[in-house]
Structures are given as C-alpha cells and as structure tokens.
C-alpha positions as a Markdown table, in Angstrom:
| # | Residue | x | y | z |
|---|---|---|---|---|
| 1 | Met | 0.0 | 0.0 | 0.0 |
| 2 | Thr | 1.4 | 3.4 | -1.0 |
| 3 | Ala | 0.8 | 6.6 | 0.8 |
| 4 | Glu | -0.7 | 9.3 | -1.4 |
| 5 | His | -0.6 | 12.9 | -0.6 |
| 6 | Ala | -3.2 | 15.6 | -1.4 |
| 7 | Pro | -1.9 | 18.2 | -3.9 |
| 8 | Asp | -1.8 | 20.8 | -1.1 |
| 9 | Asp | -0.3 | 18.6 | 1.5 |
| 10 | Pro | 2.5 | 20.6 | 3.3 |
| 11 | Gln | 4.4 | 17.4 | 4.1 |
| 12 | Gln | 4.8 | 16.5 | 0.4 |
| 13 | Gly | 7.4 | 19.3 | -0.3 |
| 14 | Val | 8.0 | 21.1 | -3.5 |
| 15 | Ser | 7.9 | 18.8 | -6.5 |
| 16 | Gly | 9.8 | 19.5 | -9.7 |
| 17 | Asp | 6.7 | 20.7 | -11.5 |
| 18 | Val | 5.8 | 23.3 | -8.9 |
| 19 | Gly | 9.4 | 24.2 | -8.1 |
| 20 | Leu | 10.5 | 25.2 | -11.6 |
| 21 | Pro | 8.0 | 28.1 | -12.1 |
| 22 | Arg | 8.8 | 29.3 | -8.6 |
| 23 | Lys | 12.5 | 29.3 | -9.4 |
| 24 | Ile | 11.9 | 31.1 | -12.6 |
| 25 | Gly | 9.9 | 33.7 | -10.7 |
| 26 | Trp | 12.6 | 34.2 | -8.2 |
| 27 | Gly | 15.2 | 34.4 | -11.0 |
| 28 | Ala | 13.2 | 37.1 | -12.8 |
| 29 | Phe | 12.8 | 39.0 | -9.5 |
| 30 | Ala | 16.5 | 38.7 | -8.8 |
| 31 | Leu | 17.4 | 40.1 | -12.3 |
| 32 | Phe | 15.0 | 43.0 | -11.7 |
| 33 | Leu | 16.5 | 43.8 | -8.3 |
| 34 | Val | 20.1 | 43.7 | -9.6 |
| 35 | Ala | 19.2 | 46.0 | -12.5 |
| 36 | Phe | 17.4 | 48.4 | -10.2 |
| 37 | Ala | 20.3 | 48.4 | -7.7 |
| 38 | Ala | 22.7 | 49.1 | -10.6 |
| 39 | Phe | 20.5 | 51.9 | -11.8 |
| 40 | Glu | 20.4 | 53.5 | -8.3 |
| 41 | Ser | 24.2 | 52.9 | -8.0 |
| 42 | Phe | 24.9 | 54.7 | -11.2 |
| 43 | Lys | 22.5 | 57.5 | -10.3 |
| 44 | Tyr | 23.8 | 58.2 | -6.8 |
| 45 | Gly | 27.5 | 57.1 | -6.9 |
| 46 | Leu | 29.9 | 55.1 | -4.8 |
| 47 | Pro | 28.2 | 55.0 | -1.4 |
| 48 | Thr | 25.1 | 53.4 | -2.9 |
| 49 | Thr | 27.2 | 50.9 | -4.8 |
| 50 | Gly | 29.1 | 50.0 | -1.6 |
| 51 | Ala | 25.9 | 49.6 | 0.4 |
| 52 | Ala | 24.3 | 47.3 | -2.3 |
| 53 | Leu | 27.4 | 45.1 | -2.5 |
| 54 | Leu | 27.9 | 45.0 | 1.3 |
| 55 | Phe | 24.3 | 43.9 | 1.8 |
| 56 | Phe | 24.4 | 41.5 | -1.1 |
| 57 | Ala | 27.2 | 39.7 | 0.8 |
| 58 | Leu | 25.4 | 40.0 | 4.1 |
| 59 | Pro | 24.3 | 36.3 | 4.3 |
| 60 | Asp | 28.0 | 35.2 | 3.7 |
| 61 | Leu | 29.2 | 37.7 | 6.3 |
| 62 | Ala | 26.7 | 36.4 | 8.8 |
| 63 | Arg | 27.8 | 32.8 | 8.1 |
| 64 | Phe | 31.5 | 33.8 | 8.5 |
| 65 | Ala | 30.5 | 35.4 | 11.8 |
| 66 | Gly | 29.3 | 32.0 | 13.0 |
| 67 | Ala | 25.6 | 32.0 | 12.1 |
| 68 | Arg | 24.4 | 28.5 | 11.3 |
| 69 | Ser | 21.1 | 27.2 | 9.9 |
| 70 | Pro | 18.8 | 26.9 | 12.9 |
| 71 | Gly | 20.1 | 30.1 | 14.5 |
| 72 | Val | 18.3 | 33.4 | 14.9 |
| 73 | Leu | 20.9 | 35.4 | 13.0 |
| 74 | Tyr | 20.9 | 33.0 | 10.1 |
| 75 | Gln | 17.1 | 33.1 | 9.9 |
| 76 | Ala | 17.1 | 36.9 | 10.1 |
| 77 | Val | 19.5 | 37.5 | 7.2 |
| 78 | Asn | 17.6 | 35.0 | 5.0 |
| 79 | Arg | 14.1 | 36.4 | 5.5 |
| 80 | Val | 12.5 | 38.3 | 2.6 |
| 81 | Trp | 10.4 | 40.5 | 4.9 |
| 82 | Ile | 13.3 | 42.4 | 6.6 |
| 83 | Pro | 14.9 | 43.9 | 3.4 |
| 84 | Leu | 11.4 | 44.4 | 1.9 |
| 85 | Ala | 10.5 | 46.4 | 5.0 |
| 86 | Val | 13.6 | 48.5 | 4.6 |
| 87 | Ile | 12.7 | 49.2 | 0.9 |
| 88 | Val | 9.1 | 50.0 | 1.6 |
| 89 | Gly | 9.9 | 52.0 | 4.7 |
| 90 | Tyr | 12.5 | 54.0 | 2.8 |
| 91 | Thr | 10.0 | 54.6 | -0.1 |
| 92 | Phe | 7.2 | 55.9 | 2.1 |
| 93 | Gly | 9.2 | 57.3 | 5.1 |
| 94 | Pro | 10.9 | 60.6 | 5.7 |
| 95 | Ile | 14.5 | 59.4 | 5.4 |
| 96 | Val | 16.3 | 60.4 | 2.3 |
| 97 | Trp | 19.6 | 58.5 | 2.1 |
| 98 | Pro | 19.9 | 56.4 | -1.1 |
| 99 | Pro | 22.5 | 53.9 | 0.3 |
| 100 | Leu | 19.8 | 52.6 | 2.7 |
| 101 | Phe | 17.5 | 51.9 | -0.3 |
| 102 | Thr | 20.2 | 50.2 | -2.3 |
| 103 | Ala | 21.3 | 48.2 | 0.7 |
| 104 | Gly | 17.7 | 46.8 | 0.9 |
| 105 | Leu | 17.8 | 46.1 | -2.9 |
| 106 | Gly | 21.1 | 44.3 | -2.6 |
| 107 | Trp | 20.0 | 42.2 | 0.4 |
| 108 | Leu | 16.7 | 41.2 | -1.3 |
| 109 | Ala | 18.5 | 40.5 | -4.6 |
| 110 | Arg | 20.8 | 38.1 | -2.7 |
| 111 | Ile | 17.9 | 36.3 | -1.1 |
| 112 | Ala | 16.2 | 36.0 | -4.6 |
| 113 | Val | 19.4 | 34.6 | -6.1 |
| 114 | Gln | 19.7 | 32.0 | -3.3 |
| 115 | Arg | 16.1 | 30.9 | -3.8 |
| 116 | Thr | 16.6 | 30.8 | -7.6 |
| 117 | Phe | 19.3 | 28.2 | -7.2 |
| 118 | Gly | 17.5 | 26.2 | -4.5 |
| 119 | Arg | 19.3 | 27.4 | -1.4 |
| 120 | Gly | 17.5 | 29.0 | 1.5 |
| 121 | Arg | 13.8 | 29.0 | 2.1 |
| 122 | Val | 11.5 | 28.3 | -0.9 |
C-alpha cells in the first residue's frame, strides 16, 4: 500500500513541476532587483554601490561570523520581509539616504538569487 498525498499537503514538499515556475519567478525578480540596484548605484554614486554590494554579501558575512542554519541570526539574514520592510519604509518614510535603499535592494537580490538556485527557504 502506498501513501498518497493531497496536492496541497504541506508534508509533500515542492515537486519538480511546482518548483520550476517558482525558481523562474525568483530568478526574474533577482534580475529586476540587480538591475534596479545598478540603476540606483549609477545615479547616486559610490556610497550606494558599496551599500548594495555589502548587503548583497550579508548572508555570507553572517555565516563567517558563526551564524548557522537553525540560529536566529541565520534566519534573520535570510528572510524576505526584513529587506522588503527596509525598501518600503524608505520609499514611504521621511528618510532620504539612497545607500539605505540600495542596501535593501542588494539584500533582497541576494535572497532572490539564493532561492533561484534552490538554497534557502523556498
């Protein structure tokens, strides 16, 4: 007797058919974010480029600092909501400092790249 899972069963995991469109979507989003970060970097100069690159490398820097998979720091640097909140907060908030915006773009781009290649949360 084989165990069959319902199509929306959370224990089943992501199959190849469902995972490919999701990876394509993350890849397209990553390309958009990288292009947007490059545009902002060319527009505002070196500080924005540095912020985007630094926060693009943030998950690696956290890992080198000792953050491992079940830890709080590892989870924090790999969540979509945190850099998304930075971007939205900057867009609608009173702060006008472009490196903050490109830092959020770089961080979110890194998460999107990781999810495109199957690493991180999907």
